[in-house]
PDB file of C-alpha atoms in Angstrom:
ATOM      1  CA  UNK I   1     -10.110 -21.955  21.203  1.00  0.00           C
ATOM      2  CA  UNK I   2     -10.981 -18.183  21.388  1.00  0.00           C
ATOM      3  CA  UNK I   3      -9.078 -16.088  18.934  1.00  0.00           C
ATOM      4  CA  UNK I   4      -6.705 -13.346  20.159  1.00  0.00           C
ATOM      5  CA  UNK I   5      -7.524 -10.070  18.414  1.00  0.00           C
ATOM      6  CA  UNK I   6      -5.093  -7.265  17.701  1.00  0.00           C
ATOM      7  CA  UNK I   7      -4.959  -4.029  19.648  1.00  0.00           C
ATOM      8  CA  UNK I   8      -3.232  -0.883  18.369  1.00  0.00           C
ATOM      9  CA  UNK I   9      -2.207   0.482  21.829  1.00  0.00           C
ATOM     10  CA  UNK I  10       0.438   3.241  21.581  1.00  0.00           C
ATOM     11  CA  UNK I  11      -0.306   4.155  17.964  1.00  0.00           C
ATOM     12  CA  UNK I  12      -2.252   7.307  18.745  1.00  0.00           C
ATOM     13  CA  UNK I  13      -5.660   5.991  17.693  1.00  0.00           C
ATOM     14  CA  UNK I  14      -7.545   2.737  17.763  1.00  0.00           C
ATOM     15  CA  UNK I  15      -8.223   1.313  14.362  1.00  0.00           C
ATOM     16  CA  UNK I  16     -11.775   0.861  13.408  1.00  0.00           C
ATOM     17  CA  UNK I  17     -12.824  -2.762  13.066  1.00  0.00           C
ATOM     18  CA  UNK I  18      -9.743  -3.852  14.927  1.00  0.00           C
ATOM     19  CA  UNK I  19     -11.836  -6.655  16.584  1.00  0.00           C
ATOM     20  CA  UNK I  20     -11.998  -8.308  13.075  1.00  0.00           C
ATOM     21  CA  UNK I  21      -8.145  -8.607  12.811  1.00  0.00           C
ATOM     22  CA  UNK I  22      -6.979 -11.926  14.038  1.00  0.00           C
ATOM     23  CA  UNK I  23      -3.418 -11.508  15.471  1.00  0.00           C
ATOM     24  CA  UNK I  24      -3.072 -15.318  15.706  1.00  0.00           C
ATOM     25  CA  UNK I  25      -3.461 -15.434  12.009  1.00  0.00           C
ATOM     26  CA  UNK I  26      -0.421 -13.140  11.535  1.00  0.00           C
ATOM     27  CA  UNK I  27       1.753 -14.594  14.188  1.00  0.00           C
ATOM     28  CA  UNK I  28       4.917 -16.067  12.576  1.00  0.00           C
ATOM     29  CA  UNK I  29       3.660 -15.436   9.014  1.00  0.00           C
ATOM     30  CA  UNK I  30       6.352 -14.590   6.636  1.00  0.00           C
ATOM     31  CA  UNK I  31       5.191 -11.312   4.981  1.00  0.00           C
ATOM     32  CA  UNK I  32       6.974  -9.574   2.134  1.00  0.00           C
ATOM     33  CA  UNK I  33       5.904  -5.938   2.265  1.00  0.00           C
ATOM     34  CA  UNK I  34       6.982  -3.612  -0.574  1.00  0.00           C
ATOM     35  CA  UNK I  35       7.006   0.098   0.238  1.00  0.00           C
ATOM     36  CA  UNK I  36       7.813  -0.417   3.855  1.00  0.00           C
ATOM     37  CA  UNK I  37       9.815   2.867   4.009  1.00  0.00           C
ATOM     38  CA  UNK I  38       6.738   4.990   3.002  1.00  0.00           C
ATOM     39  CA  UNK I  39       4.117   6.575   5.221  1.00  0.00           C
ATOM     40  CA  UNK I  40       1.437   3.803   5.013  1.00  0.00           C
ATOM     41  CA  UNK I  41       4.158   1.037   4.646  1.00  0.00           C
ATOM     42  CA  UNK I  42       5.993   1.996   7.832  1.00  0.00           C
ATOM     43  CA  UNK I  43       2.750   1.977   9.827  1.00  0.00           C
ATOM     44  CA  UNK I  44       1.773  -1.367   8.378  1.00  0.00           C
ATOM     45  CA  UNK I  45       5.169  -2.835   9.039  1.00  0.00           C
ATOM     46  CA  UNK I  46       4.903  -1.855  12.685  1.00  0.00           C
ATOM     47  CA  UNK I  47       1.468  -3.237  12.975  1.00  0.00           C
ATOM     48  CA  UNK I  48       2.454  -6.642  11.541  1.00  0.00           C
ATOM     49  CA  UNK I  49       5.429  -6.759  13.921  1.00  0.00           C
ATOM     50  CA  UNK I  50       3.156  -6.075  16.788  1.00  0.00           C
ATOM     51  CA  UNK I  51       1.159  -9.224  15.863  1.00  0.00           C
ATOM     52  CA  UNK I  52       4.246 -11.328  15.571  1.00  0.00           C
ATOM     53  CA  UNK I  53       4.588 -11.508  11.735  1.00  0.00           C
ATOM     54  CA  UNK I  54       8.068 -11.905  10.184  1.00  0.00           C
ATOM     55  CA  UNK I  55       8.198  -8.778   8.022  1.00  0.00           C
ATOM     56  CA  UNK I  56      10.578  -8.568   5.063  1.00  0.00           C
ATOM     57  CA  UNK I  57      10.639  -5.071   3.591  1.00  0.00           C
ATOM     58  CA  UNK I  58      11.754  -4.077   0.135  1.00  0.00           C
ATOM     59  CA  UNK I  59      11.559  -0.458  -0.975  1.00  0.00           C
ATOM     60  CA  UNK I  60      13.480   2.566  -2.111  1.00  0.00           C
ATOM     61  CA  UNK I  61      15.105   4.733   0.576  1.00  0.00           C
ATOM     62  CA  UNK I  62      12.657   7.059   2.388  1.00  0.00           C
ATOM     63  CA  UNK I  63      11.778   9.998   0.222  1.00  0.00           C
ATOM     64  CA  UNK I  64      11.514  12.627   3.061  1.00  0.00           C
ATOM     65  CA  UNK I  65      13.518  13.718   6.030  1.00  0.00           C
ATOM     66  CA  UNK I  66      12.329  13.249   8.739  1.00  0.00           C
ATOM     67  CA  UNK I  67      10.402  10.028   7.930  1.00  0.00           C
ATOM     68  CA  UNK I  68       8.423   7.444   9.930  1.00  0.00           C
ATOM     69  CA  UNK I  69      10.609   4.499   8.879  1.00  0.00           C
ATOM     70  CA  UNK I  70      13.777   6.001  10.434  1.00  0.00           C
ATOM     71  CA  UNK I  71      12.022   7.313  13.474  1.00  0.00           C
ATOM     72  CA  UNK I  72      10.945   3.651  14.205  1.00  0.00           C
ATOM     73  CA  UNK I  73      14.611   2.760  14.106  1.00  0.00           C
ATOM     74  CA  UNK I  74      14.235  -0.717  12.681  1.00  0.00           C
ATOM     75  CA  UNK I  75      11.466  -1.777  15.075  1.00  0.00           C
ATOM     76  CA  UNK I  76       9.074  -2.597  12.237  1.00  0.00           C
ATOM     77  CA  UNK I  77      10.801  -5.252  10.125  1.00  0.00           C
ATOM     78  CA  UNK I  78      13.056  -8.215  10.294  1.00  0.00           C
ATOM     79  CA  UNK I  79      14.680  -7.604   6.950  1.00  0.00           C
ATOM     80  CA  UNK I  80      15.048  -4.012   5.653  1.00  0.00           C
ATOM     81  CA  UNK I  81      16.203  -4.201   2.080  1.00  0.00           C
ATOM     82  CA  UNK I  82      16.622  -0.974   0.037  1.00  0.00           C
ATOM     83  CA  UNK I  83      16.089  -1.672  -3.626  1.00  0.00           C
ATOM     84  CA  UNK I  84      14.145  -0.805  -6.827  1.00  0.00           C
ATOM     85  CA  UNK I  85      11.193  -2.812  -8.023  1.00  0.00           C
ATOM     86  CA  UNK I  86      12.259  -2.036 -11.584  1.00  0.00           C
ATOM     87  CA  UNK I  87      15.352  -4.172 -11.040  1.00  0.00           C
ATOM     88  CA  UNK I  88      13.910  -7.701 -11.855  1.00  0.00           C
ATOM     89  CA  UNK I  89      16.947  -9.488 -10.621  1.00  0.00           C
ATOM     90  CA  UNK I  90      16.813  -7.665  -7.257  1.00  0.00           C
ATOM     91  CA  UNK I  91      13.064  -8.422  -6.978  1.00  0.00           C
ATOM     92  CA  UNK I  92      13.567 -12.085  -7.767  1.00  0.00           C
ATOM     93  CA  UNK I  93      16.320 -12.272  -5.165  1.00  0.00           C
ATOM     94  CA  UNK I  94      14.322 -10.733  -2.357  1.00  0.00           C
ATOM     95  CA  UNK I  95      11.385 -13.030  -3.140  1.00  0.00           C
ATOM     96  CA  UNK I  96      13.700 -15.994  -2.971  1.00  0.00           C
ATOM     97  CA  UNK I  97      15.230 -14.830   0.380  1.00  0.00           C
ATOM     98  CA  UNK I  98      11.897 -13.857   2.008  1.00  0.00           C
ATOM     99  CA  UNK I  99      10.182 -17.223   1.029  1.00  0.00           C
ATOM    100  CA  UNK I 100       6.902 -15.293   1.628  1.00  0.00           C
ATOM    101  CA  UNK I 101       3.565 -16.676   2.625  1.00  0.00           C
ATOM    102  CA  UNK I 102       1.836 -13.437   2.050  1.00  0.00           C
ATOM    103  CA  UNK I 103       2.788 -10.495  -0.106  1.00  0.00           C
ATOM    104  CA  UNK I 104       1.444  -6.934   0.395  1.00  0.00           C
ATOM    105  CA  UNK I 105       2.427  -4.714  -2.498  1.00  0.00           C
ATOM    106  CA  UNK I 106       2.357  -0.950  -1.540  1.00  0.00           C
ATOM    107  CA  UNK I 107       5.504   0.480  -3.162  1.00  0.00           C
ATOM    108  CA  UNK I 108       4.583   3.088  -5.707  1.00  0.00           C
ATOM    109  CA  UNK I 109       5.020   6.614  -7.034  1.00  0.00           C
ATOM    110  CA  UNK I 110       2.099   7.808  -4.998  1.00  0.00           C
ATOM    111  CA  UNK I 111       1.605  11.480  -5.818  1.00  0.00           C
ATOM    112  CA  UNK I 112      -0.358  13.133  -8.677  1.00  0.00           C
ATOM    113  CA  UNK I 113       1.641  16.137  -9.420  1.00  0.00           C
ATOM    114  CA  UNK I 114       5.015  14.321  -9.838  1.00  0.00           C
ATOM    115  CA  UNK I 115       3.125  12.191 -12.397  1.00  0.00           C
ATOM    116  CA  UNK I 116       2.796  15.209 -14.532  1.00  0.00           C
ATOM    117  CA  UNK I 117       6.384  16.256 -14.087  1.00  0.00           C
ATOM    118  CA  UNK I 118       7.837  12.771 -14.913  1.00  0.00           C
ATOM    119  CA  UNK I 119       5.222  10.481 -16.360  1.00  0.00           C
ATOM    120  CA  UNK I 120       7.758   7.925 -17.432  1.00  0.00           C
ATOM    121  CA  UNK I 121       9.068   7.498 -13.874  1.00  0.00           C
ATOM    122  CA  UNK I 122       5.496   7.102 -12.645  1.00  0.00           C
ATOM    123  CA  UNK I 123       4.541   4.516 -15.154  1.00  0.00           C
ATOM    124  CA  UNK I 124       7.814   2.586 -14.858  1.00  0.00           C
ATOM    125  CA  UNK I 125       7.604   2.422 -11.136  1.00  0.00           C
ATOM    126  CA  UNK I 126       3.845   1.667 -10.753  1.00  0.00           C
ATOM    127  CA  UNK I 127       3.509  -0.595 -13.830  1.00  0.00           C
ATOM    128  CA  UNK I 128       6.871  -2.241 -14.501  1.00  0.00           C
ATOM    129  CA  UNK I 129       7.598  -2.550 -10.776  1.00  0.00           C
ATOM    130  CA  UNK I 130       4.382  -4.433 -10.311  1.00  0.00           C
ATOM    131  CA  UNK I 131       4.950  -6.700 -13.357  1.00  0.00           C
ATOM    132  CA  UNK I 132       8.427  -7.593 -11.952  1.00  0.00           C
ATOM    133  CA  UNK I 133       7.082  -8.467  -8.497  1.00  0.00           C
ATOM    134  CA  UNK I 134       4.170 -10.558  -9.864  1.00  0.00           C
ATOM    135  CA  UNK I 135       6.443 -12.340 -12.336  1.00  0.00           C
ATOM    136  CA  UNK I 136       8.882 -13.139  -9.488  1.00  0.00           C
ATOM    137  CA  UNK I 137       6.076 -14.499  -7.392  1.00  0.00           C
ATOM    138  CA  UNK I 138       5.275 -17.126 -10.164  1.00  0.00           C
ATOM    139  CA  UNK I 139       8.260 -19.053  -8.838  1.00  0.00           C
ATOM    140  CA  UNK I 140       7.331 -18.879  -5.236  1.00  0.00           C
ATOM    141  CA  UNK I 141       6.405 -22.200  -3.667  1.00  0.00           C
ATOM    142  CA  UNK I 142       5.480 -20.753  -0.225  1.00  0.00           C
ATOM    143  CA  UNK I 143       3.041 -18.032  -1.400  1.00  0.00           C
ATOM    144  CA  UNK I 144      -0.645 -18.370  -0.523  1.00  0.00           C
ATOM    145  CA  UNK I 145      -2.024 -14.844  -0.811  1.00  0.00           C
ATOM    146  CA  UNK I 146      -1.026 -11.466  -2.288  1.00  0.00           C
ATOM    147  CA  UNK I 147      -2.664  -8.088  -2.146  1.00  0.00           C
ATOM    148  CA  UNK I 148      -1.795  -5.257  -4.667  1.00  0.00           C
ATOM    149  CA  UNK I 149      -2.671  -1.852  -3.206  1.00  0.00           C
ATOM    150  CA  UNK I 150      -3.671   0.556  -6.030  1.00  0.00           C
ATOM    151  CA  UNK I 151      -5.815   3.759  -5.558  1.00  0.00           C
ATOM    152  CA  UNK I 152      -9.275   5.155  -5.403  1.00  0.00           C
ATOM    153  CA  UNK I 153      -8.215   7.145  -8.502  1.00  0.00           C
ATOM    154  CA  UNK I 154      -8.298   4.098 -10.739  1.00  0.00           C
ATOM    155  CA  UNK I 155     -11.876   4.868 -11.863  1.00  0.00           C
ATOM    156  CA  UNK I 156     -12.995   6.863 -14.927  1.00  0.00           C
ATOM    157  CA  UNK I 157     -14.299  10.089 -13.365  1.00  0.00           C
ATOM    158  CA  UNK I 158     -17.208  11.581 -15.200  1.00  0.00           C
ATOM    159  CA  UNK I 159     -17.229  14.535 -12.697  1.00  0.00           C
ATOM    160  CA  UNK I 160     -20.870  13.810 -11.791  1.00  0.00           C
ATOM    161  CA  UNK I 161     -20.065  13.905  -8.061  1.00  0.00           C
ATOM    162  CA  UNK I 162     -21.633  10.384  -7.403  1.00  0.00           C
ATOM    163  CA  UNK I 163     -19.838   7.792  -5.388  1.00  0.00           C
ATOM    164  CA  UNK I 164     -17.911   5.250  -7.395  1.00  0.00           C
ATOM    165  CA  UNK I 165     -18.791   1.543  -7.368  1.00  0.00           C
ATOM    166  CA  UNK I 166     -16.300  -1.281  -7.653  1.00  0.00           C
ATOM    167  CA  UNK I 167     -18.016  -2.207 -11.035  1.00  0.00           C
ATOM    168  CA  UNK I 168     -17.410   1.249 -12.476  1.00  0.00           C
ATOM    169  CA  UNK I 169     -15.034   1.388 -15.538  1.00  0.00           C
ATOM    170  CA  UNK I 170     -11.327   1.971 -14.967  1.00  0.00           C
ATOM    171  CA  UNK I 171      -9.798   5.183 -16.309  1.00  0.00           C
ATOM    172  CA  UNK I 172      -7.329   7.888 -15.280  1.00  0.00           C
ATOM    173  CA  UNK I 173      -6.940  11.309 -16.789  1.00  0.00           C
ATOM    174  CA  UNK I 174      -3.610  12.073 -15.176  1.00  0.00           C
ATOM    175  CA  UNK I 175      -0.430   9.753 -15.410  1.00  0.00           C
ATOM    176  CA  UNK I 176      -0.584   8.651 -11.739  1.00  0.00           C
ATOM    177  CA  UNK I 177      -4.271   7.659 -11.986  1.00  0.00           C
ATOM    178  CA  UNK I 178      -3.779   5.869 -15.327  1.00  0.00           C
ATOM    179  CA  UNK I 179      -0.751   4.034 -13.892  1.00  0.00           C
ATOM    180  CA  UNK I 180      -2.712   2.720 -11.051  1.00  0.00           C
ATOM    181  CA  UNK I 181      -5.645   1.692 -13.390  1.00  0.00           C
ATOM    182  CA  UNK I 182      -2.943  -0.286 -15.321  1.00  0.00           C
ATOM    183  CA  UNK I 183      -2.026  -2.092 -12.104  1.00  0.00           C
ATOM    184  CA  UNK I 184      -5.549  -3.248 -11.758  1.00  0.00           C
ATOM    185  CA  UNK I 185      -5.620  -4.820 -15.223  1.00  0.00           C
ATOM    186  CA  UNK I 186      -2.110  -6.307 -14.709  1.00  0.00           C
ATOM    187  CA  UNK I 187      -3.102  -7.927 -11.412  1.00  0.00           C
ATOM    188  CA  UNK I 188      -6.190  -9.417 -13.041  1.00  0.00           C
ATOM    189  CA  UNK I 189      -4.026 -10.763 -15.853  1.00  0.00           C
ATOM    190  CA  UNK I 190      -1.508 -12.417 -13.526  1.00  0.00           C
ATOM    191  CA  UNK I 191      -4.188 -13.736 -11.270  1.00  0.00           C
ATOM    192  CA  UNK I 192      -6.073 -15.468 -14.116  1.00  0.00           C
ATOM    193  CA  UNK I 193      -3.112 -16.499 -16.240  1.00  0.00           C
ATOM    194  CA  UNK I 194      -0.714 -17.709 -13.620  1.00  0.00           C
ATOM    195  CA  UNK I 195      -1.343 -17.361  -9.889  1.00  0.00           C
ATOM    196  CA  UNK I 196      -4.764 -18.846  -9.283  1.00  0.00           C
ATOM    197  CA  UNK I 197      -3.954 -21.942 -11.197  1.00  0.00           C
ATOM    198  CA  UNK I 198      -1.264 -22.661  -8.494  1.00  0.00           C
ATOM    199  CA  UNK I 199      -3.678 -21.971  -5.633  1.00  0.00           C
ATOM    200  CA  UNK I 200      -2.390 -18.338  -4.850  1.00  0.00           C
ATOM    201  CA  UNK I 201      -5.127 -15.834  -4.134  1.00  0.00           C
ATOM    202  CA  UNK I 202      -4.388 -12.381  -5.589  1.00  0.00           C
ATOM    203  CA  UNK I 203      -6.601  -9.288  -5.103  1.00  0.00           C
ATOM    204  CA  UNK I 204      -6.371  -5.482  -5.388  1.00  0.00           C
ATOM    205  CA  UNK I 205      -7.448  -2.884  -2.812  1.00  0.00           C
ATOM    206  CA  UNK I 206      -8.285   0.734  -3.598  1.00  0.00           C
ATOM    207  CA  UNK I 207      -7.892   3.607  -0.957  1.00  0.00           C
ATOM    208  CA  UNK I 208      -6.875   7.249  -1.078  1.00  0.00           C
ATOM    209  CA  UNK I 209      -6.755  10.569   0.717  1.00  0.00           C
ATOM    210  CA  UNK I 210      -5.053   9.094   3.794  1.00  0.00           C
ATOM    211  CA  UNK I 211      -4.039  11.213   6.720  1.00  0.00           C
ATOM    212  CA  UNK I 212      -2.147  10.600   9.961  1.00  0.00           C
ATOM    213  CA  UNK I 213       1.060  11.060  11.825  1.00  0.00           C
ATOM    214  CA  UNK I 214       4.311  10.282  10.105  1.00  0.00           C
ATOM    215  CA  UNK I 215       3.486  11.821   6.702  1.00  0.00           C
ATOM    216  CA  UNK I 216       6.002  14.418   5.487  1.00  0.00           C
ATOM    217  CA  UNK I 217       5.435  14.054   1.793  1.00  0.00           C
ATOM    218  CA  UNK I 218       4.928  17.036  -0.442  1.00  0.00           C
ATOM    219  CA  UNK I 219       1.417  18.099  -1.540  1.00  0.00           C
ATOM    220  CA  UNK I 220      -0.401  16.606   1.395  1.00  0.00           C
ATOM    221  CA  UNK I 221      -3.183  19.013   2.351  1.00  0.00           C
ATOM    222  CA  UNK I 222      -3.097  18.641   6.151  1.00  0.00           C
ATOM    223  CA  UNK I 223       0.696  18.300   6.196  1.00  0.00           C
ATOM    224  CA  UNK I 224       1.019  21.564   4.229  1.00  0.00           C
ATOM    225  CA  UNK I 225      -1.386  23.289   6.494  1.00  0.00           C
ATOM    226  CA  UNK I 226       0.602  22.247   9.553  1.00  0.00           C
ATOM    227  CA  UNK I 227       3.878  23.268   8.079  1.00  0.00           C
ATOM    228  CA  UNK I 228       2.495  26.702   7.003  1.00  0.00           C
ATOM    229  CA  UNK I 229       0.942  27.419  10.398  1.00  0.00           C
ATOM    230  CA  UNK I 230       4.016  26.343  12.384  1.00  0.00           C
ATOM    231  CA  UNK I 231       6.191  28.496  10.201  1.00  0.00           C
ATOM    232  CA  UNK I 232       3.941  31.483  10.541  1.00  0.00           C
ATOM    233  CA  UNK I 233       3.161  31.466   6.747  1.00  0.00           C
ATOM    234  CA  UNK I 234      -0.100  31.765   4.800  1.00  0.00           C
ATOM    235  CA  UNK I 235      -1.916  28.443   4.048  1.00  0.00           C
ATOM    236  CA  UNK I 236      -2.138  28.044   0.298  1.00  0.00           C
ATOM    237  CA  UNK I 237      -5.010  25.720  -0.949  1.00  0.00           C
ATOM    238  CA  UNK I 238      -4.609  24.669  -4.592  1.00  0.00           C
ATOM    239  CA  UNK I 239      -8.128  23.451  -5.043  1.00  0.00           C
ATOM    240  CA  UNK I 240     -10.302  25.136  -2.361  1.00  0.00           C
ATOM    241  CA  UNK I 241     -13.620  23.912  -3.944  1.00  0.00           C
ATOM    242  CA  UNK I 242     -12.533  20.209  -4.031  1.00  0.00           C
ATOM    243  CA  UNK I 243     -14.226  17.634  -1.812  1.00  0.00           C
ATOM    244  CA  UNK I 244     -12.186  14.826  -0.317  1.00  0.00           C
ATOM    245  CA  UNK I 245     -13.286  11.872   1.792  1.00  0.00           C
ATOM    246  CA  UNK I 246     -10.451  11.669   4.326  1.00  0.00           C
ATOM    247  CA  UNK I 247      -9.593   8.573   6.264  1.00  0.00           C
ATOM    248  CA  UNK I 248      -7.015   7.957   9.018  1.00  0.00           C
ATOM    249  CA  UNK I 249      -4.042   5.796   7.997  1.00  0.00           C
ATOM    250  CA  UNK I 250      -5.055   2.946  10.223  1.00  0.00           C
ATOM    251  CA  UNK I 251      -8.348   2.564   8.544  1.00  0.00           C
ATOM    252  CA  UNK I 252      -7.191   1.330   5.055  1.00  0.00           C
ATOM    253  CA  UNK I 253      -4.425  -0.658   6.776  1.00  0.00           C
ATOM    254  CA  UNK I 254      -7.024  -2.487   8.845  1.00  0.00           C
ATOM    255  CA  UNK I 255      -8.934  -3.139   5.631  1.00  0.00           C
ATOM    256  CA  UNK I 256      -5.793  -4.636   3.961  1.00  0.00           C
ATOM    257  CA  UNK I 257      -5.211  -6.900   6.915  1.00  0.00           C
ATOM    258  CA  UNK I 258      -8.840  -8.125   6.910  1.00  0.00           C
ATOM    259  CA  UNK I 259      -8.684  -8.524   3.243  1.00  0.00           C
ATOM    260  CA  UNK I 260      -5.664 -10.832   3.326  1.00  0.00           C
ATOM    261  CA  UNK I 261      -7.248 -12.934   6.146  1.00  0.00           C
ATOM    262  CA  UNK I 262     -10.376 -13.324   3.920  1.00  0.00           C
ATOM    263  CA  UNK I 263      -8.121 -14.334   0.951  1.00  0.00           C
ATOM    264  CA  UNK I 264      -6.321 -16.833   2.999  1.00  0.00           C
ATOM    265  CA  UNK I 265      -9.555 -18.346   4.245  1.00  0.00           C
TER     266      UNK I 265
END
């Protein structure tokens, strides 16, 4: 039987490699998605629903107003639960209710500068929140695959300007980057110590510098430029000599979906 592949009509752009995303794989899958109220999370929840998945969202309330999650008006998830990953009992309860086959963990304190302002908040969210989720998943009998989304900032940066390789050492000079590096080590620990012995496939995915519609967070370069121009104000660039590899939001999301398909197979 020929596979039915996902299209992303009506989302503004067509995702690269969309012909490698098998919508029949995702149809009726029970997916627990953390961070579903965020920029990337709201897009992914919508995409999953378009393919027929049952999406169970768990996240803090949206951090901006307006925000994409509210603009979608509940069209992107079957269960929209507001909660904190640092609350272990709440995490265990949502895992028990969702009975997930697949988990995609995207909830995070995702900005560099707030990491300097409140490093404890950043570490507790990104590290302890992930520990709580992975520990709750140990008791799941339905789970087959899980993907922990970290960051391209997990690497030790020697400032040489060369491209990173997946085999490069982990690091992180700032609290956000360090907390994401910790996530990588934590995921490896739980994979090898607990999950793979039960047949669950766990992996991490690293992406960054994502742009696209629906992002109103602070300290986003293109968002700040648009806000300044629309308000008739000067555009202030904090690091004008910095180089950034931009990618549209649907590109890493396409990668996550392909990654989970590969894990499950």
